[in-house]
Short mmCIF file of C-alpha atoms in Angstrom, two decimals:
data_model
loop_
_atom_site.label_atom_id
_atom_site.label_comp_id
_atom_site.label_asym_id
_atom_site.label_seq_id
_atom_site.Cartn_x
_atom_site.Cartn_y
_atom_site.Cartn_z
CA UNK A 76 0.00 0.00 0.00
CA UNK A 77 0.92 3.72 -0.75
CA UNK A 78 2.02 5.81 1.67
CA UNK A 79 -1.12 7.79 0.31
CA UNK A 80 -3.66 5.11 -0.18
CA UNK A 81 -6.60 5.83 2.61
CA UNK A 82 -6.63 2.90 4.77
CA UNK A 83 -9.42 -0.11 4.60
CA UNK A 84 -12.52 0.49 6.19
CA UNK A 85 -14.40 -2.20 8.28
CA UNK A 86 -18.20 -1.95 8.97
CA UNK A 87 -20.32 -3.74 11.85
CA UNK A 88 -24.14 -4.20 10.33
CA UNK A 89 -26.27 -5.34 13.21
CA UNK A 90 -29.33 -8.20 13.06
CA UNK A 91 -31.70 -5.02 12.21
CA UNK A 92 -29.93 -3.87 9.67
CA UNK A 93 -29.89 -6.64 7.93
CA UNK A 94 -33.25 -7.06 8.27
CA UNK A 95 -34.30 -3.53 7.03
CA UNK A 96 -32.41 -4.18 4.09
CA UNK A 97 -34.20 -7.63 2.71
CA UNK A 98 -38.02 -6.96 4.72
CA UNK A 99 -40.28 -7.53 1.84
CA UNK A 100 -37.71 -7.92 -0.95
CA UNK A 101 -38.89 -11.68 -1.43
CA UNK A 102 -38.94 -12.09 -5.47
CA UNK A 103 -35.50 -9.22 -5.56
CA UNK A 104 -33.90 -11.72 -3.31
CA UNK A 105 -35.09 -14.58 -5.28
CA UNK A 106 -33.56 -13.27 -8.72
CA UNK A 107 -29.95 -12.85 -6.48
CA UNK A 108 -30.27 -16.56 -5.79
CA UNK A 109 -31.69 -17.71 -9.06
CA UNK A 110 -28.30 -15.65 -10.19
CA UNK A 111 -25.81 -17.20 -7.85
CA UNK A 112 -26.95 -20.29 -8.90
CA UNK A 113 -26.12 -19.94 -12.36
CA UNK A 114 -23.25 -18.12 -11.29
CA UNK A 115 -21.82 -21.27 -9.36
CA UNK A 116 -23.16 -23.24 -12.50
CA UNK A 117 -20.87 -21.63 -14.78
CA UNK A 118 -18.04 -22.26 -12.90
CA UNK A 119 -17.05 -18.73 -11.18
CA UNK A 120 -17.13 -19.06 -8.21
CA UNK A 121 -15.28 -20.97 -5.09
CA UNK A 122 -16.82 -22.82 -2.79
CA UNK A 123 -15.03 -25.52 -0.86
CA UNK A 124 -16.17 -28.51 1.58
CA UNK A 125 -17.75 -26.50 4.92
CA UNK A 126 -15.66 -27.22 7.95
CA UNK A 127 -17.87 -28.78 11.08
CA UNK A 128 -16.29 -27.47 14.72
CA UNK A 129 -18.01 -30.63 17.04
CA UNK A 130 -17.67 -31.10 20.58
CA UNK A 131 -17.14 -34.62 22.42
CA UNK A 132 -19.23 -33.28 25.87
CA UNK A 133 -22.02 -31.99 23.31
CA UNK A 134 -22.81 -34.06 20.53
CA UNK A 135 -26.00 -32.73 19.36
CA UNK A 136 -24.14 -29.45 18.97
CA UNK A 137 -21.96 -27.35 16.03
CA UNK A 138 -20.40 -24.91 14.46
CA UNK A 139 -19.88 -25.04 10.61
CA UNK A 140 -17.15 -22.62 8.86
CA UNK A 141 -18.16 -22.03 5.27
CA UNK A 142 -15.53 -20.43 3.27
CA UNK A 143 -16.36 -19.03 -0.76
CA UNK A 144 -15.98 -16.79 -3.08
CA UNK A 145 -18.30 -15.61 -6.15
CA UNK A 146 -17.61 -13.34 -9.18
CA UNK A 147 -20.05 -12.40 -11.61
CA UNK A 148 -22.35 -9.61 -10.99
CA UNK A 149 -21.30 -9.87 -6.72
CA UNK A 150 -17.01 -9.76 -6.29
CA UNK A 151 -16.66 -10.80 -2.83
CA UNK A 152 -14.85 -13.28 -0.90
CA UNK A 153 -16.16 -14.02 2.37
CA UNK A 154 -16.88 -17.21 5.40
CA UNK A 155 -19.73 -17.28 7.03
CA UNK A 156 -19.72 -19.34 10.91
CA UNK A 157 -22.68 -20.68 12.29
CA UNK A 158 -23.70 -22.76 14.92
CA UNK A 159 -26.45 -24.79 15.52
CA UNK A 160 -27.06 -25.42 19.67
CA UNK A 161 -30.73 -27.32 19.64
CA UNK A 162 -30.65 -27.40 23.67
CA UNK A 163 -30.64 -23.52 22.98
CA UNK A 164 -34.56 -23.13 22.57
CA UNK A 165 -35.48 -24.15 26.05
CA UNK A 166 -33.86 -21.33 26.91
CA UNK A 167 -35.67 -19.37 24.80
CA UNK A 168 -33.19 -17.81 21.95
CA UNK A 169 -32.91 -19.34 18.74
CA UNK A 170 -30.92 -22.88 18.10
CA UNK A 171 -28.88 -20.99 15.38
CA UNK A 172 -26.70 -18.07 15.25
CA UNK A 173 -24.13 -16.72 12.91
CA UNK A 174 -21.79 -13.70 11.36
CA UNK A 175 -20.65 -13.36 7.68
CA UNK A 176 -17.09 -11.72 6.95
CA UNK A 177 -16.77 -10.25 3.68
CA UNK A 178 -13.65 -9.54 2.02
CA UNK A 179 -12.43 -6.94 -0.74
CA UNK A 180 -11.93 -9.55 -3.58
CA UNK A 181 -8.77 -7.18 -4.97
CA UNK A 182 -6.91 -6.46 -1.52
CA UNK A 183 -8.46 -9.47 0.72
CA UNK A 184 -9.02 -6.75 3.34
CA UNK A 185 -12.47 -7.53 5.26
CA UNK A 186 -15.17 -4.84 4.23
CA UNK A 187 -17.49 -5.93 7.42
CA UNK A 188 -18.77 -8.26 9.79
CA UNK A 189 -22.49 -9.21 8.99
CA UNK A 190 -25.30 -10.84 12.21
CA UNK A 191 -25.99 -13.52 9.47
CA UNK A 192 -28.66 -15.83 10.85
CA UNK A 193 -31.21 -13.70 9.13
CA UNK A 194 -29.09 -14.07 5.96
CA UNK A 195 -28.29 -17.42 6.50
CA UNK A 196 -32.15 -17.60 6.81
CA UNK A 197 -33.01 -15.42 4.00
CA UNK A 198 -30.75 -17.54 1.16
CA UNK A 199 -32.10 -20.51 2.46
CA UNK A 200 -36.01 -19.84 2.08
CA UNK A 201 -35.50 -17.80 -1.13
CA UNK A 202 -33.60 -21.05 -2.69
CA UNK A 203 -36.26 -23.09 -1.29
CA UNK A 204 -38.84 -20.90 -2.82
CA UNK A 205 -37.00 -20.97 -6.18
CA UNK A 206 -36.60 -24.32 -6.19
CA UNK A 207 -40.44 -24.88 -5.51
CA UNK A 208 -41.46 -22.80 -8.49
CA UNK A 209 -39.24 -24.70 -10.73
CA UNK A 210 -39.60 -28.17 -9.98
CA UNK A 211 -43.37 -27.24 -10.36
CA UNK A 212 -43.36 -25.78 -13.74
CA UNK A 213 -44.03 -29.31 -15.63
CA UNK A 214 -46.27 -30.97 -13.03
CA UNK A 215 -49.58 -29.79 -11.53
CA UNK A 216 -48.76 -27.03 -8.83
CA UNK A 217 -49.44 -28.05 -5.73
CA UNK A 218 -52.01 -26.97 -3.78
CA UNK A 219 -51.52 -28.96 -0.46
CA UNK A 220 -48.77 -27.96 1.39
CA UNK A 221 -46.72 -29.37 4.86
CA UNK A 222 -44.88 -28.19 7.29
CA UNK A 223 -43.04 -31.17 9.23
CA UNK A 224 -40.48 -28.86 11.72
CA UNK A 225 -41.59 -25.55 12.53
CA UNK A 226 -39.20 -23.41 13.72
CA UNK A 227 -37.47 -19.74 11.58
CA UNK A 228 -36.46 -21.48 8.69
CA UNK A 229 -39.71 -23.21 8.56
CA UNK A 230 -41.15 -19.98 8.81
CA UNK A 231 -38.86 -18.32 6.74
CA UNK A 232 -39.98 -20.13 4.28
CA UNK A 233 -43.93 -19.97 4.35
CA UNK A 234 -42.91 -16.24 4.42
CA UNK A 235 -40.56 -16.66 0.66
CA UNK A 236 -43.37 -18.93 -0.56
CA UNK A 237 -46.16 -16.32 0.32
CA UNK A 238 -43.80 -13.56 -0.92
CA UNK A 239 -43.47 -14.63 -4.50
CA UNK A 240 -46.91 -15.42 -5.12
CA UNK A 241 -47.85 -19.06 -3.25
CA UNK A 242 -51.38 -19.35 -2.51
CA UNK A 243 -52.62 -23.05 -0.84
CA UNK A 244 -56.11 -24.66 -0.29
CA UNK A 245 -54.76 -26.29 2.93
CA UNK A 246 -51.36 -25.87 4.86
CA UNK A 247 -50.31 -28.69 6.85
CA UNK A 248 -48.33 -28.48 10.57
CA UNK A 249 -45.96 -31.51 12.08
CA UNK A 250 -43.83 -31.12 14.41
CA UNK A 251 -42.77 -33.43 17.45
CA UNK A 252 -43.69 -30.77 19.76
CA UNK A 253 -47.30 -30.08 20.33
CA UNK A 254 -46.58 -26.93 21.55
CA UNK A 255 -43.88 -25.87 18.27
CA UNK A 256 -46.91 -27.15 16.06
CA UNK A 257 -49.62 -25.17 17.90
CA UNK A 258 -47.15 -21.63 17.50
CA UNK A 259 -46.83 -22.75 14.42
CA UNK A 260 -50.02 -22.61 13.08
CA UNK A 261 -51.06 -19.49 14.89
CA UNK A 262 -48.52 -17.66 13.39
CA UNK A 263 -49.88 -18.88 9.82
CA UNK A 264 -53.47 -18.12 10.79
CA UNK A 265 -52.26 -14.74 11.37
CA UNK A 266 -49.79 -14.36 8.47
CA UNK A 267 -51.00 -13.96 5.26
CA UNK A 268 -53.97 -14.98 3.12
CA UNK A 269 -53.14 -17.62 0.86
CA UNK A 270 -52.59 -20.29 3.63
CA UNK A 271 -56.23 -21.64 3.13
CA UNK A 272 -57.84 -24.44 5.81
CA UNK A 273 -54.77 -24.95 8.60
CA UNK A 274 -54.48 -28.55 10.36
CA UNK A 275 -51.87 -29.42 12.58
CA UNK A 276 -51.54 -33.12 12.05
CA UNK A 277 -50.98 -35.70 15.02
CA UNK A 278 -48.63 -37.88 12.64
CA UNK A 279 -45.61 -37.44 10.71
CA UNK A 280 -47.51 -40.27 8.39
CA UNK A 281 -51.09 -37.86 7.92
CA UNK A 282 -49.01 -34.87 6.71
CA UNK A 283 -46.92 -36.36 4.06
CA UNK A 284 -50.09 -38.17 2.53
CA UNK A 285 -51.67 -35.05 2.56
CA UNK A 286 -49.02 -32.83 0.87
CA UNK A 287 -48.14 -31.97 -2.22
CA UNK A 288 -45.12 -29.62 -1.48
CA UNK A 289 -43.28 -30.76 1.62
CA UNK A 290 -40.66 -28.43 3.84
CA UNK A 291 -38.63 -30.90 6.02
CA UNK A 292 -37.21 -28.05 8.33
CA UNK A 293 -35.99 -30.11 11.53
CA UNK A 294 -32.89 -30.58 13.34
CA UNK A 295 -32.87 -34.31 12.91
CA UNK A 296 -29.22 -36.14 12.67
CA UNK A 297 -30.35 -39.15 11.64
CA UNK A 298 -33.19 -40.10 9.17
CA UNK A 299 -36.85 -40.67 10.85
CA UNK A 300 -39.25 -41.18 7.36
CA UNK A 301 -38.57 -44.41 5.94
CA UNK A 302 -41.27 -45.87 4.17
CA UNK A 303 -41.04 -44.82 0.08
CA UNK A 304 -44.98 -45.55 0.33
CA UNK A 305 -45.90 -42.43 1.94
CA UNK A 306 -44.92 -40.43 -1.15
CA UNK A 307 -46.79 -42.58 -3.55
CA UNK A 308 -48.59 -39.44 -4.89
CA UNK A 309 -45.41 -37.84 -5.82
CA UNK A 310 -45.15 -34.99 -4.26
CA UNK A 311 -42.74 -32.20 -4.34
CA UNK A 312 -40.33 -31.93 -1.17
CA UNK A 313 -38.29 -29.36 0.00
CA UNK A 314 -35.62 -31.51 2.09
CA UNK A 315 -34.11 -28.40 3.64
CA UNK A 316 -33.11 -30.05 6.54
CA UNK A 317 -30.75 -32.98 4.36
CA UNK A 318 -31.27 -35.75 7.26
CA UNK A 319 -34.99 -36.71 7.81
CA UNK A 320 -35.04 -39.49 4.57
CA UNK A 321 -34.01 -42.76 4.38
CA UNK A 322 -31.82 -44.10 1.76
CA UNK A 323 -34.98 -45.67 0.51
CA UNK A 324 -36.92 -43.03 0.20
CA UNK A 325 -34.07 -41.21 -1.39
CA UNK A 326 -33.48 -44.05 -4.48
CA UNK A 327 -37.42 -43.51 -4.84
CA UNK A 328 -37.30 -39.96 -6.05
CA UNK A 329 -35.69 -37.85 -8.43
CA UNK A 330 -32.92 -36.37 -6.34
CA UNK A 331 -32.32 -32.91 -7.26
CA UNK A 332 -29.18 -30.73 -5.41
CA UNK A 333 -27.78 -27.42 -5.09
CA UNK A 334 -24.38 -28.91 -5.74
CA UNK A 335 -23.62 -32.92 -5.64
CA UNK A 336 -20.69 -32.74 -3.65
CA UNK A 337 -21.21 -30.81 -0.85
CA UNK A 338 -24.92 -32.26 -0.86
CA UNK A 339 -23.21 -35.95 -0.84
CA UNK A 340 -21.43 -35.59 2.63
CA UNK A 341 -21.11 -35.13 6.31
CA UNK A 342 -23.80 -38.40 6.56
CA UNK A 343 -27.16 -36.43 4.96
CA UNK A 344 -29.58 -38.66 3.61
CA UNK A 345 -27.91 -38.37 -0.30
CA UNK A 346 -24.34 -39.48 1.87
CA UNK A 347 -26.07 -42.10 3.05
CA UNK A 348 -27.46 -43.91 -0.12
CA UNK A 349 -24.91 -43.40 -1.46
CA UNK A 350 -22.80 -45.48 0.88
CA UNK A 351 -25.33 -47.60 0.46
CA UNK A 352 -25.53 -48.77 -3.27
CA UNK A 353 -22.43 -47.78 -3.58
CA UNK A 354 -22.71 -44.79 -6.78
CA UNK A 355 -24.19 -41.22 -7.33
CA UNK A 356 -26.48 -42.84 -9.88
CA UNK A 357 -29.58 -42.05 -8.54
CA UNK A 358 -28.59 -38.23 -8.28
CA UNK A 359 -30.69 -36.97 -11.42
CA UNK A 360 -29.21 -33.19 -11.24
CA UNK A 361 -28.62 -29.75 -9.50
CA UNK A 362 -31.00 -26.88 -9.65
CA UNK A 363 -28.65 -25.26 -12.12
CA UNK A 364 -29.64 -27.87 -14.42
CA UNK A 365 -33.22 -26.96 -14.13
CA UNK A 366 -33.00 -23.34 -14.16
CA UNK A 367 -30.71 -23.48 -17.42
CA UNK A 368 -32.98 -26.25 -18.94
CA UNK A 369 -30.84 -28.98 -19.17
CA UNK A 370 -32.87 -30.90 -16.44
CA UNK A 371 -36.91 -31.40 -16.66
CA UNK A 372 -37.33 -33.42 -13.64
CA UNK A 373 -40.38 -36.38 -14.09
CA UNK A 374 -44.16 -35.70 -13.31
CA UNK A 375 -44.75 -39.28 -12.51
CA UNK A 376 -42.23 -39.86 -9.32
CA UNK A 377 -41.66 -37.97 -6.21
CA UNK A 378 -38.90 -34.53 -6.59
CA UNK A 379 -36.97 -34.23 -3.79
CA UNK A 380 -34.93 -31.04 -3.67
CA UNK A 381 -31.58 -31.20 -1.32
CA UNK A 382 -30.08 -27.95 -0.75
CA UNK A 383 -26.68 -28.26 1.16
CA UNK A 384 -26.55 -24.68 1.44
CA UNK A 385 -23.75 -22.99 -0.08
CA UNK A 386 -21.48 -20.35 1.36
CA UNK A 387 -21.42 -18.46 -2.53
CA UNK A 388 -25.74 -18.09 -1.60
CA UNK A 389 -25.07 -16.23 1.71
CA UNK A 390 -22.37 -14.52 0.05
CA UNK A 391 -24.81 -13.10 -2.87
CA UNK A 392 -27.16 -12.18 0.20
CA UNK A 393 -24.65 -10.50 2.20
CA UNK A 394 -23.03 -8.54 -0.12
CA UNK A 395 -26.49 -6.94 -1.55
CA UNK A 396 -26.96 -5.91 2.08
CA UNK A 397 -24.16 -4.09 2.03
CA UNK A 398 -24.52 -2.65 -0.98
CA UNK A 399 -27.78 -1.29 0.57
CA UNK A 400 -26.85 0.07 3.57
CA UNK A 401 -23.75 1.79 2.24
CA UNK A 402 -26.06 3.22 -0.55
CA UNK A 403 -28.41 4.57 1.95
CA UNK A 404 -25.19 6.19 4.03
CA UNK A 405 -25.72 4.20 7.25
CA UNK A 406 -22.71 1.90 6.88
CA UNK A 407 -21.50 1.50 10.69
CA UNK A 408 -17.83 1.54 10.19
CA UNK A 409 -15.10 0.97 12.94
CA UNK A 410 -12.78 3.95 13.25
CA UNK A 411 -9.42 2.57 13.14
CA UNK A 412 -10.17 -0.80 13.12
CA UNK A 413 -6.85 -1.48 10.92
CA UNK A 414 -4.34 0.50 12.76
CA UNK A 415 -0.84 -1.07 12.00
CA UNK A 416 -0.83 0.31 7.92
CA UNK A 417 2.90 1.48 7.73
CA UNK A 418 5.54 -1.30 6.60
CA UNK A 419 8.52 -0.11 8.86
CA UNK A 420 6.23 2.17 11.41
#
């Protein structure tokens, strides 16, 4: 750096920030996934294998470091860390929480420090939504939908759907918590319209019969759903939550991913088939396929969508954020956060 080159700035954009900056921008935020997709379809971006931080004294807990980079339209580097703590909602705050660095793509210098569980929130139901409209466009479009986990991404999600133009006949609640389900559902009877007659179901088995576009939002490690009969009327699922299906239920469906190796790791339900026949095989393609038209998934079998969730998508998010709130002059920057900027003193 020049003696005369103004040093690097570093901003701090708080939770409500962030949400300020995407409240109601459902179909705009849409369009930046649809592009990052294609983006990371073409091949210009980086985006390697997320690193899991686990803990021997608490096993149900994590913290995931997701490293990228994506050019195109965005030009930003960047790692977002979250962790997901379950035992953290019976205490009230949310199981997930996370930040998002991004970094000057010419100088490597981080630009800011983003709250990112909104974000991380935010790319997830807007690629969910995406992914729903479609996977839909050559098959009926569904009128039934279920909710089986209920918690923000769930709700997230409902929000994404409703945003960009969803309308159901009957929405569908599961969730192993009576109490989770009951929320649930009163926060869709208040919502929106569009969410037509609400039942919370008493079985996991009721709501998938009665669905034709599935959200699988839980926290589950392991898969729970294991009979391939239950989706005998091929629905459309949105298996955001990559562990609830079996490896039979899996080689059932047309599998559709965001990307095939991220999605085929770290023991998801893909991970496990796989491991279980032994090939990738029964992977049919990644949304990129669809959106680009190489891929027209089947009317006649169940879709299953399985987004791993990839860093370039919360990098896309992040980076229109701050685009926004420096454009509206309320970047928060840290005076002198980068203080030694003279080689010799």
């Amino acid at each position: 750096m020049s003696p005369s080159a103004p040093a690097p700035s570093f901003a701090v954009i708080s939770g409500g920030q962030v949400h300020r900056a995407l409240d109601g921008r459902h179909r705009e935020v849409v369009d930046l996934i649809d592009a990052a997709y294609r983006t990371h379809g073409a091949g210009d971006t980086v985006n390697p294998p997320s690193y899991f931080l686990r803990f021997p004294d608490r096993p149900d807990s994590r913290i995931i470091a997701l490293p990228a980079s994506i050019g195109g339209e965005v030009q930003v580097d960047g790692l977002k860390w979250i962790s997901s703590f379950p035992s953290n909602i019976t205490e009230g705050i949310p199981r997930a929480s996370a930040v998002l660095i991004l970094n000057d793509p010419r100088t490597g210098y981080p630009l800011a420090c983003l709250e990112s569980s909104i974000i991380s929130a935010t790319r997830t139901a807007a690629s969910a939504a995406l992914a729903a409209d479609r996977l839909s466009a050559h098959r009926e479009r569904p009128r039934r939908i279920g909710f089986f986990g209920v918690g923000l991404i769930a709700r997230y999600v409902h929000q994404y759907l409703a945003g960009t133009g969803w309308s159901f006949d009957e929405t569908g609640v599961f969730d192993l918590s009576a109490e989770y389900a009951g929320g649930f559902a009163g926060y869709l009877e208040g919502a929106s319209d569009g969410t037509g007659r609400i039942t919370v179901h008493d079985s996991a088995e009721d709501l998938i019969r009665t669905s034709d576009l599935l959200v699988f939002a839980t926290t589950a490690g392991t898969p729970h759903v294991t009979d391939p009969d239950l989706f005998q009327h091929n629905p459309l699922v949105l298996h955001v939550s990559l562990r609830d299906l079996s490896p039979e239920v899996v080689l059932s469906a047309t599998n559709i991913v965001d990307d095939v190796e991220h999605c085929l790791k770290a023991n998801t339900s893909l991970h496990l088939a796989e491991q279980q026949v032994g090939h990738r095989d029964f992977v049919d393609g990644t949304l990129d396929d669809v959106l680009t038209g190489r891929l027209t998934p089947a009317a006649d079998r169940p879709v299953i969508f399985s987004p791993f969730g990839l860093g370039v998508l919360d990098l896309a998010v992040g980076k229109h954020v701050y685009d926004t709130v420096l454009a509206a002059g309320e970047l928060p920057v840290v005076e002198d956060f980068f203080h030694e900027m003279r080689r010799y003193g």
